[in-house]
Coordinates of C-alpha atoms in Angstrom, one line a residue:
X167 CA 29.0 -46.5 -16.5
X168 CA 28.2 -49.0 -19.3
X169 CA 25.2 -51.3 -19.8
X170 CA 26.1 -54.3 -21.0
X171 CA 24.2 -57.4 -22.2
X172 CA 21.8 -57.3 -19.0
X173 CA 24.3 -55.4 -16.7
X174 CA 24.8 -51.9 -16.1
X175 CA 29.1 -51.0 -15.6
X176 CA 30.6 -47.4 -16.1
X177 CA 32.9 -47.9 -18.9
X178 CA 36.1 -46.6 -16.9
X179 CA 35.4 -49.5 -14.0
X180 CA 36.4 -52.1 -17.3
X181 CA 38.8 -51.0 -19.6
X182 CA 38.3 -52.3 -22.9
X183 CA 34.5 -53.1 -22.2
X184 CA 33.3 -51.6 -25.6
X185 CA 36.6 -53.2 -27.7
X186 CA 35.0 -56.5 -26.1
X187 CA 31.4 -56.2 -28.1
X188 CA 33.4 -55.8 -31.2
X189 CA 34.7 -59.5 -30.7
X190 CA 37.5 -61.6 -29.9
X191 CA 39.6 -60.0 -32.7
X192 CA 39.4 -56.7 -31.5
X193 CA 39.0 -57.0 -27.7
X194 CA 41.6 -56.1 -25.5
X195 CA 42.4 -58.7 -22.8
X196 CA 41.4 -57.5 -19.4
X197 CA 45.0 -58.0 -18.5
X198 CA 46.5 -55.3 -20.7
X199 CA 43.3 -53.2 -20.2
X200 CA 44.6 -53.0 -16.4
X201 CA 48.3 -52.1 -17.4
X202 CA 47.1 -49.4 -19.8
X203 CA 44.4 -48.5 -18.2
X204 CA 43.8 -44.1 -17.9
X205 CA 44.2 -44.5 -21.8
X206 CA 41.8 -47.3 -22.4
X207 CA 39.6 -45.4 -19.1
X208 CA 39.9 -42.2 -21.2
X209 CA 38.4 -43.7 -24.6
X210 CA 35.9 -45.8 -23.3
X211 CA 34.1 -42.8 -21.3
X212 CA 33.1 -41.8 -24.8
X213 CA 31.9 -44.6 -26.5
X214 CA 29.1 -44.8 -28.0
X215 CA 27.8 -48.7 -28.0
X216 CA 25.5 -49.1 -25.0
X217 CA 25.9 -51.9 -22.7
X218 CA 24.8 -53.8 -19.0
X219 CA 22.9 -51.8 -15.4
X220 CA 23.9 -53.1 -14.5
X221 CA 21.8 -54.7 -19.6
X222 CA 20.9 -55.7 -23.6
X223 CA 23.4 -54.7 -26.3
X224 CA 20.6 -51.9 -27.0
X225 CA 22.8 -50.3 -29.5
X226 CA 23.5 -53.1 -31.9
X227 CA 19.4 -52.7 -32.7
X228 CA 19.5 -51.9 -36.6
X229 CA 18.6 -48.2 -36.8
X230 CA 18.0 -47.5 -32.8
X231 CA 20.8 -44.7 -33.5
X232 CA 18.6 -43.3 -36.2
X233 CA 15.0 -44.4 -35.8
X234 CA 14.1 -43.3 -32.6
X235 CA 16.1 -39.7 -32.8
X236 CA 13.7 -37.1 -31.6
X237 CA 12.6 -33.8 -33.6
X238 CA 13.9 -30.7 -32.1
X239 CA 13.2 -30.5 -28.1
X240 CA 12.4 -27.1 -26.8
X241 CA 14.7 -26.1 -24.2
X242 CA 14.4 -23.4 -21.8
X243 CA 17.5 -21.1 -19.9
X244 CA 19.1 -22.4 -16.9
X245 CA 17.0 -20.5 -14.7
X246 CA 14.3 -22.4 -14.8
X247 CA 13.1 -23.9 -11.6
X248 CA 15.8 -27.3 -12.1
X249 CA 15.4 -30.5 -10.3
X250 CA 18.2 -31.8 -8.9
X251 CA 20.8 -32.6 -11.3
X252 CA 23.6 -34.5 -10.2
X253 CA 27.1 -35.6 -12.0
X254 CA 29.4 -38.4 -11.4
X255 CA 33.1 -37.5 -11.2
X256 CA 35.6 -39.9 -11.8
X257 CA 38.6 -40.4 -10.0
X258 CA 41.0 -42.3 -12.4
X259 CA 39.2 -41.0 -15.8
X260 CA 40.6 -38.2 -18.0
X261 CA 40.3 -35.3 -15.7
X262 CA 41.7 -36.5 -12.1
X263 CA 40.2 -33.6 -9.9
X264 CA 41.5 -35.2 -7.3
X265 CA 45.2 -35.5 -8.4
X266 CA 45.7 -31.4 -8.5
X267 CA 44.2 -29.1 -6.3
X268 CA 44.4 -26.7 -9.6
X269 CA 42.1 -28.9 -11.6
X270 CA 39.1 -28.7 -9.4
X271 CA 37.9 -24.9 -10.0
X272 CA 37.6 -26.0 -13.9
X273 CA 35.2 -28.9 -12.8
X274 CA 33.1 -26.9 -10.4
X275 CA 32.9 -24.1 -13.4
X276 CA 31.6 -27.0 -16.1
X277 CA 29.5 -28.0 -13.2
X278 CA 28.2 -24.8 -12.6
X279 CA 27.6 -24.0 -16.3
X280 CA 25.4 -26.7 -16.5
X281 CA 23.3 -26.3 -13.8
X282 CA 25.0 -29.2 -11.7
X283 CA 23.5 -29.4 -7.8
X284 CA 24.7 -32.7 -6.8
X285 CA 28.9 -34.3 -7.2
X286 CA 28.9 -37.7 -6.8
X287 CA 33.0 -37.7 -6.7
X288 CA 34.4 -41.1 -6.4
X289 CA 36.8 -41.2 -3.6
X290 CA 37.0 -45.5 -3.6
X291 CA 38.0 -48.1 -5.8
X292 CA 39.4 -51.2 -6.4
X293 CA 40.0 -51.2 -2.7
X294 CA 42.1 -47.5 -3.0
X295 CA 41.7 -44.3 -1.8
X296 CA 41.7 -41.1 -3.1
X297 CA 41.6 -39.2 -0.5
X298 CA 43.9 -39.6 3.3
X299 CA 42.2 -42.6 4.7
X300 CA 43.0 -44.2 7.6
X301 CA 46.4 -46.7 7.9
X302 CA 44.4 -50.1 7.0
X303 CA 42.9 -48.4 3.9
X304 CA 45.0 -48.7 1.1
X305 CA 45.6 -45.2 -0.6
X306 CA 45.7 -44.6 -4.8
X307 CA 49.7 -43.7 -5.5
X308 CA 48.2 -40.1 -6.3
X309 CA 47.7 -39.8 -2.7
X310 CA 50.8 -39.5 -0.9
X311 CA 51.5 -38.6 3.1
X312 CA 51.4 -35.6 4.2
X313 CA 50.1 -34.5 0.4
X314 CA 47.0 -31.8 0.1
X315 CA 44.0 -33.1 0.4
X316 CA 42.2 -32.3 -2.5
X317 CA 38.9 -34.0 -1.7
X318 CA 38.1 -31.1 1.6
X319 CA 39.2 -28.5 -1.2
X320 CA 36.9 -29.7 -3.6
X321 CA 34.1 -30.3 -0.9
X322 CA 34.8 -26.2 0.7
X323 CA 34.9 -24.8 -3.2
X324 CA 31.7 -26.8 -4.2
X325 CA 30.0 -25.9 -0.7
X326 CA 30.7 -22.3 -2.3
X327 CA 29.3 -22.5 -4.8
X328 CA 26.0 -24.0 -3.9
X329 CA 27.1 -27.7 -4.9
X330 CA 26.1 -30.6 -2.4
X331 CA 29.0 -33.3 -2.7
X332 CA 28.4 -37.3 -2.2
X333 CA 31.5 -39.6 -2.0
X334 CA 31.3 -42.1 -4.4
X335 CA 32.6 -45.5 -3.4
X336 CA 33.0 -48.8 -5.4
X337 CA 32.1 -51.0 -2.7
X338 CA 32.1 -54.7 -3.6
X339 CA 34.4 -54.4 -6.8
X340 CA 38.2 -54.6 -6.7
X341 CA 38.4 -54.0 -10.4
X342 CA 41.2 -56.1 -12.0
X343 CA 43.0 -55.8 -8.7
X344 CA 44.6 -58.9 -7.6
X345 CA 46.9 -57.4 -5.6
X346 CA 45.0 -54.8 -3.5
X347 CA 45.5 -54.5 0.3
X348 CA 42.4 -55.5 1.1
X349 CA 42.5 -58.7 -0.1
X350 CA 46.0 -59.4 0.8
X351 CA 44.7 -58.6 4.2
X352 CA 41.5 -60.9 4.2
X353 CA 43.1 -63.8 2.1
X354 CA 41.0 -65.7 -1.0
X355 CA 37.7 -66.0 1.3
X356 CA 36.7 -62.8 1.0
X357 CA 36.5 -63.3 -3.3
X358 CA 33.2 -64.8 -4.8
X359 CA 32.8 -68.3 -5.3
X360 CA 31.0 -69.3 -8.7
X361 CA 28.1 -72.9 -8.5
X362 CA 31.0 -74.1 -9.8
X363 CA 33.0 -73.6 -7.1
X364 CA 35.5 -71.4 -8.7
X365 CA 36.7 -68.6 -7.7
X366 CA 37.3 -65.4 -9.5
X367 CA 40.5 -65.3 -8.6
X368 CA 41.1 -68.4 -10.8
X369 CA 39.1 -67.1 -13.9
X370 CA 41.6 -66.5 -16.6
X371 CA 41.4 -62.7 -17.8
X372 CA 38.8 -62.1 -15.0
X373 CA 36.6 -63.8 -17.6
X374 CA 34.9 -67.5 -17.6
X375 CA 36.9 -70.5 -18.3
X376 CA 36.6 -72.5 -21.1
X377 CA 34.1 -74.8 -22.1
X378 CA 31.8 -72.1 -20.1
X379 CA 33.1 -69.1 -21.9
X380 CA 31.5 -70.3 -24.8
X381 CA 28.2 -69.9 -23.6
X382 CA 28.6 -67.4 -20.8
X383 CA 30.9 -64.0 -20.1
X384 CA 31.2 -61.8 -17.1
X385 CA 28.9 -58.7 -17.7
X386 CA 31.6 -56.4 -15.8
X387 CA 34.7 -58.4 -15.5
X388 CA 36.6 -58.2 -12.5
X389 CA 37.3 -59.4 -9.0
X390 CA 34.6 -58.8 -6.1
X391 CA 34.4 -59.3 -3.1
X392 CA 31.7 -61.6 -1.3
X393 CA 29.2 -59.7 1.0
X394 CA 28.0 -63.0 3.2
X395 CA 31.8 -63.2 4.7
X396 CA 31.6 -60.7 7.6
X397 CA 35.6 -59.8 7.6
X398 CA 34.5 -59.0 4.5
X399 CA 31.3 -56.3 5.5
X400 CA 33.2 -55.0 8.8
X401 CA 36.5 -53.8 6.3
X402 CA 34.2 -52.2 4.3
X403 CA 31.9 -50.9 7.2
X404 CA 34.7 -49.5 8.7
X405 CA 36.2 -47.9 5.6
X406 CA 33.5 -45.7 4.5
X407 CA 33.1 -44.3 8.4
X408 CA 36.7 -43.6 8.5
X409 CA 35.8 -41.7 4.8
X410 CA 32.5 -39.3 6.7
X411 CA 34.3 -39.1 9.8
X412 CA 37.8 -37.4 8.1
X413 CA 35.5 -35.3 5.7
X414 CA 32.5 -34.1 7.6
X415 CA 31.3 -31.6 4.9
X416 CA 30.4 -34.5 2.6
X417 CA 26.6 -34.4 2.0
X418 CA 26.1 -38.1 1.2
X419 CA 28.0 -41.4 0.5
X420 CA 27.2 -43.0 -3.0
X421 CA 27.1 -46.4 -3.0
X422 CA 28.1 -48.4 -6.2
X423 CA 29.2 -51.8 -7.2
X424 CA 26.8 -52.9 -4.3
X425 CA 26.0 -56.1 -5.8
X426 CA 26.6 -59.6 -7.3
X427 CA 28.6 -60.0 -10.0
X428 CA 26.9 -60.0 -12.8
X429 CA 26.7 -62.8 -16.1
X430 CA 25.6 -62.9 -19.2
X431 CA 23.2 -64.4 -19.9
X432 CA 21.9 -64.1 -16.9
X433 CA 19.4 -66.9 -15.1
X434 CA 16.1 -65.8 -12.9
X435 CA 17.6 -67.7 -9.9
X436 CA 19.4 -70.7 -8.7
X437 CA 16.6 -72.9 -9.5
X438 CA 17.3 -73.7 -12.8
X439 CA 19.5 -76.1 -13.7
X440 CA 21.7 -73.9 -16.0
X441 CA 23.4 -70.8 -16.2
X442 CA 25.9 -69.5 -13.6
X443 CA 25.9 -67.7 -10.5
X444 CA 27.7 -66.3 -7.6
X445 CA 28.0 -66.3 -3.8
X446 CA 29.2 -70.4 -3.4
X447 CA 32.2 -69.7 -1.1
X448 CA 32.9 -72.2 1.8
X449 CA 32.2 -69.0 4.5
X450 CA 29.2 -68.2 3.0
X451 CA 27.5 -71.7 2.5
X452 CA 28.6 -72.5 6.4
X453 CA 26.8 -69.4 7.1
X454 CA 23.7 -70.2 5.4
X455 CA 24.0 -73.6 6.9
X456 CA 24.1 -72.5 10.5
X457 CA 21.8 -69.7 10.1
X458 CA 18.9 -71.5 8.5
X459 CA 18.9 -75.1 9.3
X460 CA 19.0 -75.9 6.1
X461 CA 21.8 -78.8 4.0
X462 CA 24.3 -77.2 2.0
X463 CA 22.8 -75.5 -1.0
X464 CA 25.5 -77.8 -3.5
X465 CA 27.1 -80.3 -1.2
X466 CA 26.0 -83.9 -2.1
X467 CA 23.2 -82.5 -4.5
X468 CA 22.6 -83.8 -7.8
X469 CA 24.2 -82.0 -10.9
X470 CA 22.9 -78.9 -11.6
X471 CA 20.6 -78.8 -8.3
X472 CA 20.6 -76.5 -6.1
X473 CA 18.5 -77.4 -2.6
X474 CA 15.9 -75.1 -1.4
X475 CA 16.6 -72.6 -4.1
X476 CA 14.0 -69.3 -3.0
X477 CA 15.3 -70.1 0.6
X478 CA 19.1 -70.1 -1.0
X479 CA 18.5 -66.7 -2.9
X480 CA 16.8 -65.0 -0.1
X481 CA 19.9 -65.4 2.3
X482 CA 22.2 -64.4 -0.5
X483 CA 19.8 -61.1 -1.2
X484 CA 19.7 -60.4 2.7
X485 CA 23.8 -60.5 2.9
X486 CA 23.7 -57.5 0.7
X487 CA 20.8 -56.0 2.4
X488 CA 22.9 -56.1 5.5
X489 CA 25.8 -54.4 4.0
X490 CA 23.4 -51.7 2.7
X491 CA 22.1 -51.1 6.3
X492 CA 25.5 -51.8 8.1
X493 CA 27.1 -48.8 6.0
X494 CA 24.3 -46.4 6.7
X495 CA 24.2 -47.1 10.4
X496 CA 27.1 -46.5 11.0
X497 CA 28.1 -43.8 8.2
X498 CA 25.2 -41.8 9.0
X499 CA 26.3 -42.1 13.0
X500 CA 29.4 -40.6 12.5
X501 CA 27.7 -38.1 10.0
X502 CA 24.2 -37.0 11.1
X503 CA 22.0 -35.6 7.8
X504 CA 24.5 -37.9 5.8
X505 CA 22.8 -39.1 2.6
X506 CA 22.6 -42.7 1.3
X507 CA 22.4 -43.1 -2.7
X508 CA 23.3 -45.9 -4.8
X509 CA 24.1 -46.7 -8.3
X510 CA 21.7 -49.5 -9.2
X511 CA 20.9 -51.8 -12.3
X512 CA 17.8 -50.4 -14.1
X513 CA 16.0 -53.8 -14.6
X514 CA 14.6 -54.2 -11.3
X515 CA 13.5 -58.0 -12.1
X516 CA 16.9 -58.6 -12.8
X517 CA 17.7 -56.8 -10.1
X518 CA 16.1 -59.2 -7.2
X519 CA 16.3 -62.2 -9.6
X520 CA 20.4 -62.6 -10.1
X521 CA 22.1 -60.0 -8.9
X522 CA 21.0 -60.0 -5.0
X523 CA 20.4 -56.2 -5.5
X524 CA 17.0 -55.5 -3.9
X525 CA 17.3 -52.0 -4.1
X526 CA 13.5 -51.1 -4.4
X527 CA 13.6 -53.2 -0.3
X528 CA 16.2 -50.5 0.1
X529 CA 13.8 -47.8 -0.3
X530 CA 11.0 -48.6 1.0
X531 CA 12.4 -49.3 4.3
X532 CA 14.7 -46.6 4.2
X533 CA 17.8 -48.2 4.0
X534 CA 18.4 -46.1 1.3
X535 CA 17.7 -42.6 0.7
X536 CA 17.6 -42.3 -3.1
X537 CA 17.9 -45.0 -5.3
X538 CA 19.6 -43.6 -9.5
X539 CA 19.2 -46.6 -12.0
X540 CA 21.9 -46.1 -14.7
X541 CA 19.3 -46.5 -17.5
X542 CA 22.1 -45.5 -20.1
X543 CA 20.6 -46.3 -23.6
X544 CA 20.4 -45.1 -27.1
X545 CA 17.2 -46.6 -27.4
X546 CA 14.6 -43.9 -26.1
X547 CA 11.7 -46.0 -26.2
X548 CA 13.2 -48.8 -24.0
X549 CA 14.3 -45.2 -21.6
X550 CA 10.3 -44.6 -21.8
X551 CA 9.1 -47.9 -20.5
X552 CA 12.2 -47.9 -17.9
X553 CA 11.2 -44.6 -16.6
X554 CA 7.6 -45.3 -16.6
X555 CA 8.1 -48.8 -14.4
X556 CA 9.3 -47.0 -11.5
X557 CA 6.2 -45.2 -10.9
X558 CA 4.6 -48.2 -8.8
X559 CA 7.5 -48.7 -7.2
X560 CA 7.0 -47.4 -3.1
X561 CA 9.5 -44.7 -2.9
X562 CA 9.3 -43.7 -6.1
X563 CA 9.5 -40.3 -5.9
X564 CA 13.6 -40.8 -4.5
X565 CA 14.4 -42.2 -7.7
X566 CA 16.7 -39.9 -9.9
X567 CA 17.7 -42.2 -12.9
X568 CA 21.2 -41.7 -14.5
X569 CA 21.8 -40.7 -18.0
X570 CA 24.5 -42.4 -20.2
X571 CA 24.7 -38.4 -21.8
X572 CA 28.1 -39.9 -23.0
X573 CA 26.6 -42.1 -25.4
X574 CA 25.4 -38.5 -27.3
X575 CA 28.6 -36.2 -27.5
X576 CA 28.1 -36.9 -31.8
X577 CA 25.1 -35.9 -31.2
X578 CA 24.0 -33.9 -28.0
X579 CA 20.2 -33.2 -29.0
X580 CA 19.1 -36.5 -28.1
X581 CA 20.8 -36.4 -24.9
X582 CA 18.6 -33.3 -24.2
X583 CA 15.5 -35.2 -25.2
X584 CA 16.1 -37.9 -23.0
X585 CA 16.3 -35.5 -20.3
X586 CA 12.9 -34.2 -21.6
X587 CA 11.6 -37.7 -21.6
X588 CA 12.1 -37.8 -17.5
X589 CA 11.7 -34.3 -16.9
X590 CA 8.1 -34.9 -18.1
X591 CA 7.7 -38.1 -16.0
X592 CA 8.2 -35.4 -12.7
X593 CA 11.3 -37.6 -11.4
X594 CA 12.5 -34.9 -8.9
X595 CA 16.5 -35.4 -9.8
X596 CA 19.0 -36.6 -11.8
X597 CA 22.4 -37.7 -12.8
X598 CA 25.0 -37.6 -15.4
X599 CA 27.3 -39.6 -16.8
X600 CA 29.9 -38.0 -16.7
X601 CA 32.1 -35.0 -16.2
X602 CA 34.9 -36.7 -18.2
X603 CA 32.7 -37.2 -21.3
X604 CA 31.1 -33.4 -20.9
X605 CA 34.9 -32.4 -20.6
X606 CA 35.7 -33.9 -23.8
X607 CA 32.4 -33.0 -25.9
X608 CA 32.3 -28.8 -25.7
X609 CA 29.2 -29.3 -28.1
X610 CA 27.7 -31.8 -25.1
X611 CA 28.6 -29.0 -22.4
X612 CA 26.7 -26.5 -24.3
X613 CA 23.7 -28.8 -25.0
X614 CA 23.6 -29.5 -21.5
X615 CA 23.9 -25.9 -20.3
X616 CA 20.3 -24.7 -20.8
X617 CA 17.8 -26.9 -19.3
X618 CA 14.9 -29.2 -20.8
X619 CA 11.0 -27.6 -20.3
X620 CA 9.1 -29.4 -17.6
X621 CA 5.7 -28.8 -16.3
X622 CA 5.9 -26.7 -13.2
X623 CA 3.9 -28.6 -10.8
X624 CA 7.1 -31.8 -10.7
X625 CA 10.0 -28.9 -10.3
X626 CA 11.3 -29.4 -7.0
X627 CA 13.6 -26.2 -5.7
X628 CA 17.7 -26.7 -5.7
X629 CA 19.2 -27.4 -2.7
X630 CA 21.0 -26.1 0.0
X631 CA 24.6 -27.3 -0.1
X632 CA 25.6 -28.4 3.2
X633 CA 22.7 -28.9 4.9
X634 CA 22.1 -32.4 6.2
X635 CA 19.2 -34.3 4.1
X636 CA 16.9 -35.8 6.4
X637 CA 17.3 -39.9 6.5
X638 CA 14.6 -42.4 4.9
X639 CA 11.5 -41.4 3.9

């Protein structure tokens, strides 16, 4: 996961996304980024530029690398009362669990070594699976009929271990995906429409077209789907029951990708008269029509106008509210105890404002049952006033933010003093990016293997793999 300009992405969900801060001279098109893409997957999981959260370049500040670099951290063993600490597993990274049966005991033992309560093992994206999904859901080509299914080994060896495991799903992005099944079978409706009217499947190299590339770029570039069309919600809906109901020792379902697309730079709402924006397909303004009473939000306006703006971006917001609450009624039915986390963009403003991603709503009414803002950075101060803004927020105490430890394999002391930084702010969790990075980075893995001081009174007490986690609240 990246965070770039304003946006937060994982860097394996773009290829090429840190290539493309270098410049147009050294980027790699998003085109060959897709053909090539485990290589390009592989290097970018170790970069170390800092990008969107789903963003500011924060790592292009002169001497961030070197200025705000912490003096020794005292650390204490393992054994230490831990919070939770979870780690994202990717499925299409360096390490493919999920591809071998044989590769999964070496992940649980990194896991294990450092201390690792929680998997969040993606299982969904671009519109694949990687595990046996029902006949509608398109499967990854690692995931052939009648093949083992690595994801109820994992799950039984993790259980074993005392690991809880979530399945992590990309929900609303297709990646650079034009042809997957899922929109084959819901046609171009189902893809986001820009103001413009433009949709993403008619931006060249997933990016803007010119003259508005000039002045504007896709934070996370990429095809996703559109939340307000309701083929669109019910596929999805669908999906990730089918993915509880086939695996019923899965602990949670992970949310990510549940969002707007995102663009840089981004505007505070449709009512300006500048920037760009998403959610403008035909289903989705008919909808809004119907629905609220209100004239189209474009049709017949003045250039650059949008009518009834707050009104415009509240029903936008809500669609993805509805998804949120649609996938946990339903996932949690088929799954009792299940878990609901999601992957969110640290800048809550931002959050609310352009990306219809009101994940605080999500908690509070319990939509949600923990909330992890990717607040990847090299810039420890900016972690600092991130970390301490959540403390107002209702439900704060099911926040466990996510930590770009990837951006520190050079340098793995400062990803232990970032993990100071929240441990002393009495966050009871959280959650590392990722096992593919820690795989690569033995000095990382060590770093990571004993376990930041923290006052006593915030520890909270491992959990019980396998036992359902008690919905909302």
């Amino acid at each position: 996961m990246i965070v770039l300009l304003g946006t937060a992405c994982k860097p394996e969900e773009f290829p090429g996304a840190r290539e493309r801060l270098k410049g147009p001279s050294t980027a790699t098109s998003p085109a060959r980024a897709e053909a090539g893409d485990e290589t390009e997957r592989t290097d970018s999981s170790a970069a170390e530029v800092h990008t969107r959260a789903e963003g500011e370049v924060l790592s292009t500040t002169p001497g961030a690398e070197k200025s705000s670099a912490p003096a020794a951290t005292p650390v204490v063993p393992l054994g230490a009362t831990p919070p939770v600490r979870g780690l994202w597993v990717l499925a299409e990274g360096s390490v493919r669990a999920l591809d071998d049966p044989a590769r999964i005991a070496p992940l649980l033992d990194r896991a294990e070594r450092i201390g690792v309560t929680d998997l969040f093992v993606q299982v969904y994206r671009g519109g694949r699976a990687f595990y046996a999904a029902e006949p509608t859901v398109e499967r990854a080509p690692s995931v052939a009929t009648g093949s083992v299914d690595s994801l109820s080994i994992l799950i039984r060896d993790a259980h074993a271990r005392g690991m809880r495991v979530h399945g992590w799903v990309n929900v609303l992005s297709l990646s650079t995906r034009r042809d997957a099944k899922i929109l084959t079978d819901l046609g171009r409706d189902a893809i986001h429409v820009d103001r413009r009217g433009r949709s993403l499947l008619d931006y060249p190299d997933f990016d803007l077209p010119e003259p508005d590339r000039q002045f504007y770029r896709m934070g996370t570039p990429g095809l996703y789907l559109d939340p307000a069309v309701p083929a669109v919600r019910a596929r999805l809906v669908a999906t990730f029951r089918d993915l509880v109901s086939r695996h019923p020792g899965l602990d949670g379902l992970h949310l990510d990708y549940i969002r707007h697309p995102d663009l840089l730079p981004f505007i505070p709402g449709s009512r300006f008269g500048v920037g760009l924006e998403f959610g403008y397909g035909a289903v989705s303004r008919a909808r809004y029509r119907e629905e609220t009473g209100n004239p189209d939000p474009i049709e017949g306006a003045a250039a650059g106008v949008v009518r009834a703006p707050e009104a415009w971006d509240a029903w936008r917001r809500k669609q993805v509210t509805t998804l949120v609450e649609e996938i946990g009624a339903a996932t949690r039915a088929a799954r009792p105890g299940l878990m609901l986390t999601a992957a969110v963009i640290p800048y809550v403003e931002r959050c609310y404002l352009s990306l219809a991603q009101d994940w605080p709503h999500w908690l509070e009414t319990g939509a949600l049952d923990r909330a992890i803002p990717m607040v990847y950075t090299l810039d420890d101060q900016l972690l600092r006033y991130q970390l301490e803004g959540y403390s107002g927020l209702t439900g704060a105490d099911r926040i466990w933010p996510g930590l770009g430890v990837w951006l520190f394999a050079s340098d793995p002391s400062r990803a232990v003093a970032q993990l100071q930084a929240l441990r002393n702010l009495g966050f009871g969790g959280e959650v590392l990016f990722s096992d593919d990075a820690i795989e690569k980075a033995p000095a990382l893995l060590e770093a990571l293997a004993v376990r930041p001081a923290r006052t006593p009174a915030s520890a909270s007490a491992r959990p019980v793999a396998g036992t359902p986690v008690a919905a909302g609240r």
